[in-house]
Amino acid sequence: MVPDYDPRLLAVREELSRLTLAWARDKALDADKAKTLRRRAASLNHARYFANIPLYRRICERAGVTEAEPKFATLVADLMAPDDIFKSYPQRLLDEGDFSAMNRWVSEVSTLDLPEEAGAHATLDDWVESLAGRGAHLVFSSGTSGAMSFVPRDALTWDAFTRMPFLYVPFVLADRGVLPGWKAFLARGLARFLSPERLLDAFFKVGLRDFDGFFCNFSGGNQGIQLVGQKIGAMCGKAHFLYDTRMSATAVRAIVRGPATENDARLMEEFLATTVHDKEANYERLIREMRDSARRGRKCILFGTPYLLLEICERVAAGGALKLPKGSNVVFGGGWKSFTGERIPEAELLAVLSETFGIEPMAVCEGYSMTEIQALMLKCPHGLYHVPPHLEVVLLDEGLNAMDETSTTGILGVLDPFAGSYPGFLVTGDSVRMASGPCACGRPGLAIAQVERSPGREVKGCGGIMAKVNA
Amino acid sequence: MGVEPSRDFKGRAIGAICRELDLLRVDRDGIMRVPFLIKGDLRVPPRVDVGEIRRSFEVRDRAAGIGASGVTHAWAGGAQVLREPVIDRKTFAATGRFRYTVLPVFTAPEVVEPDVLRLSRELFNLPFGQVLDYVGALGRALSDGHDFVSQVADATRDTAELADLWHDAGFASLALLLDPDTVRDMVDRDLCSWGIPGSRFLDAWTPLPGASVLPAPVNLAAGEVFAARGYAWAPRSPKMRAYPTRQLHITAGNAPQIPFFSALRALATKSAAVVKSPQGATMPGALLALAAVASAPDHPLTKNLSIVYWPGGDRAVEDAFFAPGAFDRIVVWGAPDSVLSVKERAGFTKVLSFNPRFGMSLIGREAHGPDLPLVAARAVCDSLVANQKACIASQVHYVEGTDQEVDAYAQEVRKALAAFDAHAPNYIPPVLLGELKRLMRGVLVSADWLLNQKDGAFSSGVVVSREAFPILKHPMCRLVVVRPVADLAQAVAYMHPGVSTVGIYPEARRLELRDAIAAAGVSNVLPLGQAGSGFAGQSHDGMMALTELVDWKNG
């Protein structure tokens, strides 16, 4: 079902993981080596995609590029696909519930070779679940048009998606003073002796056991930011979710495009019951559990999109002071999406969060990522999203041409060495400003100073869905 | 800033006025000064140093978000300045240089007219014949100034996103639009009611022969209650009038004639008007302003006409314009967000919106014969109305036939587009080139692309998509999306009120499908190749526009 990986690619990835770990642990980076490794990975991935992903091969053929290693410049100029490629299936297939044809599309857009017959699936959720059972993980995201994107991951890419960020995120949190000194010391020490894989195993076992997690998320479902919450939740001593149920892809699509079947209508009703009708009860429960953890002296992690965090702040303020124990922190991401009208300045948001939960401003941290990459960037104490060295980023002008290395502002393109099952050379829908010069936090390498949605690009994804259903 | 109210420009050539006031000429710094008309007074912008202009844009650029498109408007030296990239007309690539259009400033109270009694006395009762004389005089001023208008066309060509053909034709047609006979036809047909020509309703309280006036129940009861007082209900002699209004026209720049055309509707209805020129086409409005002060400076129509520009979203202007009572009608053309914003904020004023819409073509299987090249040529004509930027331009061709027939049709359309490219080279802004790449490698990656290129870059093309696609992603830059259908009737499923125009081949199929397509919300169901054609007095976006612009009164 999944083509074998070229051992050379796996070896390059292993080296990139080690470099990333060293960068996280020691703030040291052999930038030239990292660049060489990333570009080697890009070449090897090109060969893998060309051989196994028909739609990528089509892009190559249109550009006159063969299987032979293209120059990096050619790769950036001619072979980068927009994130739209993950919604290039005919919408009618989902309208008609034709999951056999969806299987064929997944086989076209990824290295996954799914059977022609999908079998009988009552809903989109059933189909997504059945594929997960076969080792094909579809991470979904929905834009304001309701055209969902599906990013197909094989076991190895899924593993990188769910684990890779934790190789460096704890060290960035340590920079912010969120981890206790002894724990940061221990993490750095272990990182010297353990392989990246062993270190991650150890982190997942004990890393966040002394925290209780509170997530303005669904407790299940394969949507980007939900998955981040679920993954962190699995590491915490206890995890509480605002919506203690699976996020249904069927319901999310039905809300925007209308239910096609009675089953769709039922799932949509259940979804709305959880997110709209029972919203206040859910907030009340989550806040009650948070107060209980605080009373017991348990450190808390609060995670969600900015809009939902603001909503929870309003409700906490109405119910009396809530001071979370020292060491607690708030992490947010996903942007304001369709709630841009409610947007408040970042400094104001940080102040509200810090004041509401009685925590230091440094314990409030924003993350940046996207469904299509195996990376998560947390803001450092100096306000920059440091790009982990395993991820290649490029800037593109509005005509999607590569910009020269002196440019600091443009559309963000990424080449992800760990995207093994789908075309990982991607033009995002975001415009960024790169930081110029070294960061005062001491972390080397590239960093993003500012992110905005590019003009004309659909508001999508994580925060978008949550925003819709909470409106 | 210079106001030139006391200057007598009457009878002078518009070119001479511009030479004297240094208007509509590009100087060595790339600056062009463009006047406004403020209730009949020519308002001339101040002279602004190019260094100050550049500094203002630098500040604006820094303040703009990183995701924002290029900043196009700034304030500098007591003026408004518009910035447009200069395009090399041979390579059709941006040169990296800019043209700066310097415009005066104005305030809302200067152009809003609160005194409706004055308007009633001075403007609304003007005989329609004088309107026609006025339009004729404007037309003569522009045709007499033909050489100067051509110079303006030349001077502005290097910032035009339209191909030279459309740009030049747009300027050349301005004088032709100011034709009294056409305006008379437009008014007589559009405002025609009760079989009476519209101009009579515009001029006077007009009797309605054959109207049967019925009493209200109260009148019938009163006949009994007040009989002793001698009360008896008697029918009145009904009269109706098409009363002029105070109009605000917010125009779009996808075709340079639009601001002119919109202003003409205001003049034709004897209405007081403020016309906003669009950002990319301030010149036609300026020429109209110059023609007005040169031919009829004291005419009530000139005295109640303002032609201005302000950046969209400027609350200082728009809050006053959209306030209840400021205008009787607001006409808005253009982008979805502009239309929505005006509708939301001008809740108490009647808004006529010419919404963003698009056109389609339906090609029956009868096309797949010797006439195929001609059919493709007609279909391309429909697609290239205003270089595919018009709301009536066809973006998608639904084609009946086998796969081979559809592919052959697509090839013919590609060849027809290539011929057009050779005759009228196409400029495609970089952002649209980016959109094309996103389409080719994204949602339409599975489709078949047939491209025409110039120097390795896209100039036009056809994409054959077997599946539906999101129309909002269409870049409208000489790209035709061909969609195969087993039967043309299947295409009706894709029609809705967002579709303005459908051109159909052959005629028999058009007549067969016309009712179903109209019922789906489409405004124009025309023979293939006729999407861009029109006549005085035709409906526009489902409306008789002049009928909506006047206020129908009983009296």
mmCIF file of N, CA and C in Angstrom, chain B residues 73-173:
data_model
loop_
_atom_site.group_PDB
_atom_site.id
_atom_site.type_symbol
_atom_site.label_atom_id
_atom_site.label_comp_id
_atom_site.label_asym_id
_atom_site.label_seq_id
_atom_site.Cartn_x
_atom_site.Cartn_y
_atom_site.Cartn_z
ATOM 1 N N HIS B 73 -3.103 54.367 -2.869
ATOM 2 C CA HIS B 73 -3.558 55.728 -2.555
ATOM 3 C C HIS B 73 -2.776 56.284 -1.377
ATOM 4 N N ALA B 74 -2.448 57.558 -1.474
ATOM 5 C CA ALA B 74 -1.802 58.225 -0.333
ATOM 6 C C ALA B 74 -2.214 59.697 -0.354
ATOM 7 N N TRP B 75 -1.966 60.349 0.774
ATOM 8 C CA TRP B 75 -2.200 61.791 0.850
ATOM 9 C C TRP B 75 -0.834 62.452 0.861
ATOM 10 N N ALA B 76 -0.688 63.499 0.070
ATOM 11 C CA ALA B 76 0.607 64.204 0.050
ATOM 12 C C ALA B 76 0.394 65.640 -0.403
ATOM 13 N N GLY B 77 0.991 66.567 0.321
ATOM 14 C CA GLY B 77 0.971 67.970 -0.084
ATOM 15 C C GLY B 77 -0.422 68.528 -0.293
ATOM 16 N N GLY B 78 -1.371 68.125 0.534
ATOM 17 C CA GLY B 78 -2.732 68.648 0.403
ATOM 18 C C GLY B 78 -3.485 68.071 -0.781
ATOM 19 N N ALA B 79 -3.026 66.938 -1.286
ATOM 20 C CA ALA B 79 -3.701 66.308 -2.421
ATOM 21 C C ALA B 79 -3.843 64.818 -2.154
ATOM 22 N N GLN B 80 -4.657 64.194 -2.967
ATOM 23 C CA GLN B 80 -4.702 62.727 -2.995
ATOM 24 C C GLN B 80 -3.800 62.283 -4.146
ATOM 25 N N VAL B 81 -3.128 61.178 -3.942
ATOM 26 C CA VAL B 81 -2.262 60.672 -5.011
ATOM 27 C C VAL B 81 -2.571 59.186 -5.233
ATOM 28 N N LEU B 82 -2.769 58.837 -6.489
ATOM 29 C CA LEU B 82 -2.936 57.427 -6.852
ATOM 30 C C LEU B 82 -1.653 56.933 -7.495
ATOM 31 N N ARG B 83 -1.262 55.726 -7.149
ATOM 32 C CA ARG B 83 -0.020 55.163 -7.687
ATOM 33 C C ARG B 83 -0.346 53.939 -8.548
ATOM 34 N N GLU B 84 0.161 53.947 -9.751
ATOM 35 C CA GLU B 84 -0.065 52.807 -10.648
ATOM 36 C C GLU B 84 1.263 52.374 -11.250
ATOM 37 N N PRO B 85 1.483 51.065 -11.389
ATOM 38 C CA PRO B 85 2.734 50.605 -12.000
ATOM 39 C C PRO B 85 2.753 50.902 -13.494
ATOM 40 N N VAL B 86 3.923 51.265 -13.986
ATOM 41 C CA VAL B 86 4.088 51.497 -15.420
ATOM 42 C C VAL B 86 4.443 50.163 -16.079
ATOM 43 N N ILE B 87 3.721 49.854 -17.151
ATOM 44 C CA ILE B 87 3.878 48.565 -17.827
ATOM 45 C C ILE B 87 4.534 48.790 -19.185
ATOM 46 N N ASP B 88 5.567 48.024 -19.453
ATOM 47 C CA ASP B 88 6.216 48.096 -20.765
ATOM 48 C C ASP B 88 5.254 47.521 -21.806
ATOM 49 N N ARG B 89 4.860 48.308 -22.775
ATOM 50 C CA ARG B 89 3.828 47.861 -23.713
ATOM 51 C C ARG B 89 4.359 46.870 -24.744
ATOM 52 N N LYS B 90 5.680 46.724 -24.814
ATOM 53 C CA LYS B 90 6.196 45.719 -25.756
ATOM 54 C C LYS B 90 6.279 44.351 -25.081
ATOM 55 N N THR B 91 6.842 44.360 -23.876
ATOM 56 C CA THR B 91 7.008 43.074 -23.191
ATOM 57 C C THR B 91 5.810 42.750 -22.298
ATOM 58 N N PHE B 92 4.980 43.739 -22.053
ATOM 59 C CA PHE B 92 3.867 43.603 -21.129
ATOM 60 C C PHE B 92 4.318 43.103 -19.758
ATOM 61 N N ALA B 93 5.449 43.639 -19.334
ATOM 62 C CA ALA B 93 5.939 43.347 -17.988
ATOM 63 C C ALA B 93 6.020 44.670 -17.219
ATOM 64 N N ALA B 94 5.853 44.573 -15.912
ATOM 65 C CA ALA B 94 5.959 45.783 -15.089
ATOM 66 C C ALA B 94 7.395 46.297 -15.157
ATOM 67 N N THR B 95 7.532 47.619 -15.241
ATOM 68 C CA THR B 95 8.873 48.199 -15.375
ATOM 69 C C THR B 95 9.516 48.477 -14.027
ATOM 70 N N GLY B 96 8.715 48.449 -12.974
ATOM 71 C CA GLY B 96 9.219 48.821 -11.649
ATOM 72 C C GLY B 96 9.062 50.312 -11.391
ATOM 73 N N ARG B 97 8.663 51.065 -12.419
ATOM 74 C CA ARG B 97 8.413 52.503 -12.226
ATOM 75 C C ARG B 97 6.916 52.725 -11.944
ATOM 76 N N PHE B 98 6.609 53.935 -11.441
ATOM 77 C CA PHE B 98 5.220 54.235 -11.107
ATOM 78 C C PHE B 98 4.764 55.523 -11.778
ATOM 79 N N ARG B 99 3.468 55.610 -12.015
ATOM 80 C CA ARG B 99 2.817 56.846 -12.443
ATOM 81 C C ARG B 99 2.004 57.356 -11.260
ATOM 82 N N TYR B 100 2.089 58.652 -11.009
ATOM 83 C CA TYR B 100 1.343 59.240 -9.897
ATOM 84 C C TYR B 100 0.261 60.168 -10.431
ATOM 85 N N THR B 101 -0.967 59.893 -10.075
ATOM 86 C CA THR B 101 -2.082 60.767 -10.456
ATOM 87 C C THR B 101 -2.424 61.623 -9.247
ATOM 88 N N VAL B 102 -2.233 62.931 -9.397
ATOM 89 C CA VAL B 102 -2.489 63.849 -8.278
ATOM 90 C C VAL B 102 -3.892 64.415 -8.432
ATOM 91 N N LEU B 103 -4.685 64.237 -7.389
ATOM 92 C CA LEU B 103 -6.095 64.646 -7.403
ATOM 93 C C LEU B 103 -6.340 65.646 -6.279
ATOM 94 N N PRO B 104 -7.318 66.523 -6.440
ATOM 95 C CA PRO B 104 -7.629 67.451 -5.341
ATOM 96 C C PRO B 104 -8.298 66.712 -4.181
ATOM 97 N N VAL B 105 -8.520 67.432 -3.110
ATOM 98 C CA VAL B 105 -9.316 66.888 -2.006
ATOM 99 C C VAL B 105 -10.673 67.584 -2.018
ATOM 100 N N PHE B 106 -11.618 67.011 -1.325
ATOM 101 C CA PHE B 106 -12.939 67.637 -1.209
ATOM 102 C C PHE B 106 -13.560 67.123 0.082
ATOM 103 N N THR B 107 -14.617 67.806 0.516
ATOM 104 C CA THR B 107 -15.345 67.301 1.691
ATOM 105 C C THR B 107 -16.769 66.952 1.272
ATOM 106 N N ALA B 108 -17.380 66.088 2.026
ATOM 107 C CA ALA B 108 -18.726 65.634 1.666
ATOM 108 C C ALA B 108 -19.726 66.791 1.583
ATOM 109 N N PRO B 109 -19.734 67.734 2.548
ATOM 110 C CA PRO B 109 -20.751 68.804 2.456
ATOM 111 C C PRO B 109 -20.628 69.642 1.185
ATOM 112 N N GLU B 110 -19.436 69.666 0.585
ATOM 113 C CA GLU B 110 -19.289 70.455 -0.638
ATOM 114 C C GLU B 110 -20.096 69.878 -1.801
ATOM 115 N N VAL B 111 -20.371 68.597 -1.744
ATOM 116 C CA VAL B 111 -21.025 67.981 -2.907
ATOM 117 C C VAL B 111 -22.430 67.462 -2.604
ATOM 118 N N VAL B 112 -22.737 67.222 -1.327
ATOM 119 C CA VAL B 112 -24.092 66.768 -0.988
ATOM 120 C C VAL B 112 -25.028 67.968 -1.086
ATOM 121 N N GLU B 113 -26.201 67.777 -1.661
ATOM 122 C CA GLU B 113 -27.141 68.893 -1.828
ATOM 123 C C GLU B 113 -28.355 68.690 -0.922
ATOM 124 N N PRO B 114 -28.452 69.476 0.153
ATOM 125 C CA PRO B 114 -29.605 69.288 1.040
ATOM 126 C C PRO B 114 -30.854 70.042 0.564
ATOM 127 N N ASP B 115 -30.681 71.040 -0.315
ATOM 128 C CA ASP B 115 -31.799 71.917 -0.656
ATOM 129 C C ASP B 115 -32.579 71.360 -1.850
ATOM 130 N N VAL B 116 -33.537 70.502 -1.544
ATOM 131 C CA VAL B 116 -34.282 69.861 -2.640
ATOM 132 C C VAL B 116 -35.242 70.843 -3.305
ATOM 133 N N LEU B 117 -35.655 71.867 -2.571
ATOM 134 C CA LEU B 117 -36.544 72.859 -3.191
ATOM 135 C C LEU B 117 -35.804 73.608 -4.296
ATOM 136 N N ARG B 118 -34.537 73.925 -4.006
ATOM 137 C CA ARG B 118 -33.734 74.601 -5.029
ATOM 138 C C ARG B 118 -33.575 73.697 -6.248
ATOM 139 N N LEU B 119 -33.305 72.426 -5.972
ATOM 140 C CA LEU B 119 -33.167 71.496 -7.103
ATOM 141 C C LEU B 119 -34.457 71.429 -7.908
ATOM 142 N N SER B 120 -35.570 71.411 -7.195
ATOM 143 C CA SER B 120 -36.865 71.335 -7.882
ATOM 144 C C SER B 120 -37.046 72.537 -8.805
ATOM 145 N N ARG B 121 -36.650 73.701 -8.303
ATOM 146 C CA ARG B 121 -36.805 74.929 -9.108
ATOM 147 C C ARG B 121 -35.839 74.960 -10.286
ATOM 148 N N GLU B 122 -34.567 74.649 -9.993
ATOM 149 C CA GLU B 122 -33.526 74.942 -10.981
ATOM 150 C C GLU B 122 -33.189 73.775 -11.903
ATOM 151 N N LEU B 123 -33.383 72.564 -11.399
ATOM 152 C CA LEU B 123 -32.902 71.417 -12.176
ATOM 153 C C LEU B 123 -34.027 70.469 -12.596
ATOM 154 N N PHE B 124 -34.858 70.105 -11.643
ATOM 155 C CA PHE B 124 -35.803 69.027 -11.920
ATOM 156 C C PHE B 124 -36.854 69.421 -12.972
ATOM 157 N N ASN B 125 -37.113 70.745 -13.098
ATOM 158 C CA ASN B 125 -38.122 71.184 -14.064
ATOM 159 C C ASN B 125 -37.531 71.652 -15.386
ATOM 160 N N LEU B 126 -36.255 71.354 -15.555
ATOM 161 C CA LEU B 126 -35.595 71.684 -16.812
ATOM 162 C C LEU B 126 -36.253 70.877 -17.947
ATOM 163 N N PRO B 127 -36.620 71.510 -19.060
ATOM 164 C CA PRO B 127 -37.196 70.714 -20.155
ATOM 165 C C PRO B 127 -36.192 69.672 -20.661
ATOM 166 N N PHE B 128 -36.710 68.498 -20.963
ATOM 167 C CA PHE B 128 -35.821 67.408 -21.383
ATOM 168 C C PHE B 128 -35.040 67.780 -22.638
ATOM 169 N N GLY B 129 -35.650 68.600 -23.463
ATOM 170 C CA GLY B 129 -34.941 69.041 -24.679
ATOM 171 C C GLY B 129 -33.630 69.720 -24.336
ATOM 172 N N GLN B 130 -33.631 70.462 -23.225
ATOM 173 C CA GLN B 130 -32.377 71.127 -22.823
ATOM 174 C C GLN B 130 -31.330 70.119 -22.356
ATOM 175 N N VAL B 131 -31.803 69.017 -21.818
ATOM 176 C CA VAL B 131 -30.861 67.958 -21.431
ATOM 177 C C VAL B 131 -30.173 67.418 -22.681
ATOM 178 N N LEU B 132 -30.989 67.215 -23.722
ATOM 179 C CA LEU B 132 -30.411 66.682 -24.960
ATOM 180 C C LEU B 132 -29.424 67.683 -25.563
ATOM 181 N N ASP B 133 -29.785 68.961 -25.507
ATOM 182 C CA ASP B 133 -28.857 69.991 -26.019
ATOM 183 C C ASP B 133 -27.548 69.945 -25.233
ATOM 184 N N TYR B 134 -27.700 69.785 -23.935
ATOM 185 C CA TYR B 134 -26.528 69.762 -23.052
ATOM 186 C C TYR B 134 -25.624 68.573 -23.402
ATOM 187 N N VAL B 135 -26.246 67.408 -23.551
ATOM 188 C CA VAL B 135 -25.468 66.206 -23.885
ATOM 189 C C VAL B 135 -24.772 66.403 -25.230
ATOM 190 N N GLY B 136 -25.499 66.994 -26.169
ATOM 191 C CA GLY B 136 -24.897 67.249 -27.484
ATOM 192 C C GLY B 136 -23.695 68.176 -27.367
ATOM 193 N N ALA B 137 -23.809 69.183 -26.509
ATOM 194 C CA ALA B 137 -22.704 70.139 -26.339
ATOM 195 C C ALA B 137 -21.489 69.446 -25.708
ATOM 196 N N LEU B 138 -21.754 68.579 -24.739
ATOM 197 C CA LEU B 138 -20.641 67.825 -24.136
ATOM 198 C C LEU B 138 -19.949 66.967 -25.187
ATOM 199 N N GLY B 139 -20.753 66.303 -25.998
ATOM 200 C CA GLY B 139 -20.207 65.429 -27.046
ATOM 201 C C GLY B 139 -19.357 66.233 -28.020
ATOM 202 N N ARG B 140 -19.848 67.443 -28.388
ATOM 203 C CA ARG B 140 -19.071 68.270 -29.327
ATOM 204 C C ARG B 140 -17.749 68.699 -28.694
ATOM 205 N N ALA B 141 -17.800 69.047 -27.418
ATOM 206 C CA ALA B 141 -16.559 69.475 -26.740
ATOM 207 C C ALA B 141 -15.508 68.363 -26.797
ATOM 208 N N LEU B 142 -15.970 67.132 -26.640
ATOM 209 C CA LEU B 142 -15.009 66.023 -26.682
ATOM 210 C C LEU B 142 -14.596 65.695 -28.116
ATOM 211 N N SER B 143 -15.553 65.727 -29.046
ATOM 212 C CA SER B 143 -15.146 65.398 -30.419
ATOM 213 C C SER B 143 -14.283 66.509 -31.000
ATOM 214 N N ASP B 144 -14.570 67.783 -30.631
ATOM 215 C CA ASP B 144 -13.688 68.878 -31.083
ATOM 216 C C ASP B 144 -12.292 68.720 -30.482
ATOM 217 N N GLY B 145 -12.276 68.154 -29.286
ATOM 218 C CA GLY B 145 -10.979 67.969 -28.627
ATOM 219 C C GLY B 145 -10.389 66.590 -28.880
ATOM 220 N N HIS B 146 -10.760 65.998 -29.999
ATOM 221 C CA HIS B 146 -10.356 64.621 -30.301
ATOM 222 C C HIS B 146 -8.846 64.413 -30.178
ATOM 223 N N ASP B 147 -8.092 65.380 -30.735
ATOM 224 C CA ASP B 147 -6.630 65.217 -30.705
ATOM 225 C C ASP B 147 -6.118 65.191 -29.259
ATOM 226 N N PHE B 148 -6.712 66.068 -28.456
ATOM 227 C CA PHE B 148 -6.268 66.118 -27.060
ATOM 228 C C PHE B 148 -6.663 64.821 -26.325
ATOM 229 N N VAL B 149 -7.895 64.344 -26.589
ATOM 230 C CA VAL B 149 -8.337 63.085 -25.956
ATOM 231 C C VAL B 149 -7.397 61.950 -26.351
ATOM 232 N N SER B 150 -6.965 61.960 -27.618
ATOM 233 C CA SER B 150 -6.019 60.925 -28.061
ATOM 234 C C SER B 150 -4.691 61.052 -27.317
ATOM 235 N N GLN B 151 -4.279 62.287 -27.074
ATOM 236 C CA GLN B 151 -3.025 62.485 -26.310
ATOM 237 C C GLN B 151 -3.174 61.918 -24.890
ATOM 238 N N VAL B 152 -4.354 62.145 -24.309
ATOM 239 C CA VAL B 152 -4.587 61.621 -22.956
ATOM 240 C C VAL B 152 -4.558 60.087 -22.990
ATOM 241 N N ALA B 153 -5.173 59.524 -24.036
ATOM 242 C CA ALA B 153 -5.143 58.059 -24.175
ATOM 243 C C ALA B 153 -3.696 57.582 -24.277
ATOM 244 N N ASP B 154 -2.905 58.292 -25.054
ATOM 245 C CA ASP B 154 -1.486 57.919 -25.204
ATOM 246 C C ASP B 154 -0.764 58.010 -23.851
ATOM 247 N N ALA B 155 -1.047 59.114 -23.152
ATOM 248 C CA ALA B 155 -0.318 59.370 -21.907
ATOM 249 C C ALA B 155 -0.659 58.374 -20.814
ATOM 250 N N THR B 156 -1.843 57.778 -20.894
ATOM 251 C CA THR B 156 -2.267 56.870 -19.813
ATOM 252 C C THR B 156 -2.133 55.402 -20.217
ATOM 253 N N ARG B 157 -1.736 55.170 -21.462
ATOM 254 C CA ARG B 157 -1.699 53.786 -21.940
ATOM 255 C C ARG B 157 -0.713 52.936 -21.141
ATOM 256 N N ASP B 158 0.409 53.543 -20.744
ATOM 257 C CA ASP B 158 1.443 52.707 -20.124
ATOM 258 C C ASP B 158 1.131 52.289 -18.683
ATOM 259 N N THR B 159 -0.023 52.703 -18.184
ATOM 260 C CA THR B 159 -0.451 52.141 -16.888
ATOM 261 C C THR B 159 -1.721 51.303 -17.050
ATOM 262 N N ALA B 160 -2.218 51.208 -18.274
ATOM 263 C CA ALA B 160 -3.493 50.510 -18.481
ATOM 264 C C ALA B 160 -3.307 49.000 -18.367
ATOM 265 N N GLU B 161 -4.192 48.367 -17.613
ATOM 266 C CA GLU B 161 -4.153 46.907 -17.551
ATOM 267 C C GLU B 161 -4.893 46.311 -18.739
ATOM 268 N N LEU B 162 -5.777 47.108 -19.342
ATOM 269 C CA LEU B 162 -6.446 46.631 -20.542
ATOM 270 C C LEU B 162 -5.459 46.650 -21.696
ATOM 271 N N ALA B 163 -5.695 45.762 -22.651
ATOM 272 C CA ALA B 163 -4.864 45.784 -23.854
ATOM 273 C C ALA B 163 -5.048 47.128 -24.564
ATOM 274 N N ASP B 164 -4.049 47.523 -25.331
ATOM 275 C CA ASP B 164 -4.095 48.824 -26.016
ATOM 276 C C ASP B 164 -5.386 48.987 -26.816
ATOM 277 N N LEU B 165 -5.811 47.891 -27.435
ATOM 278 C CA LEU B 165 -7.015 47.955 -28.274
ATOM 279 C C LEU B 165 -8.202 48.489 -27.481
ATOM 280 N N TRP B 166 -8.419 47.931 -26.295
ATOM 281 C CA TRP B 166 -9.558 48.338 -25.477
ATOM 282 C C TRP B 166 -9.336 49.732 -24.894
ATOM 283 N N HIS B 167 -8.112 49.986 -24.508
ATOM 284 C CA HIS B 167 -7.805 51.289 -23.925
ATOM 285 C C HIS B 167 -8.103 52.392 -24.941
ATOM 286 N N ASP B 168 -7.584 52.248 -26.141
ATOM 287 C CA ASP B 168 -7.765 53.284 -27.158
ATOM 288 C C ASP B 168 -9.232 53.384 -27.571
ATOM 289 N N ALA B 169 -9.862 52.222 -27.739
ATOM 290 C CA ALA B 169 -11.269 52.240 -28.150
ATOM 291 C C ALA B 169 -12.128 52.887 -27.062
ATOM 292 N N GLY B 170 -11.752 52.658 -25.810
ATOM 293 C CA GLY B 170 -12.496 53.257 -24.699
ATOM 294 C C GLY B 170 -12.482 54.769 -24.784
ATOM 295 N N PHE B 171 -11.324 55.348 -25.006
ATOM 296 C CA PHE B 171 -11.236 56.812 -25.114
ATOM 297 C C PHE B 171 -11.951 57.313 -26.367
ATOM 298 N N ALA B 172 -11.772 56.578 -27.474
ATOM 299 C CA ALA B 172 -12.376 57.021 -28.731
ATOM 300 C C ALA B 172 -13.903 57.006 -28.655
ATOM 301 N N SER B 173 -14.443 56.143 -27.796
ATOM 302 C CA SER B 173 -15.905 56.016 -27.761
ATOM 303 C C SER B 173 -16.573 57.015 -26.825
#
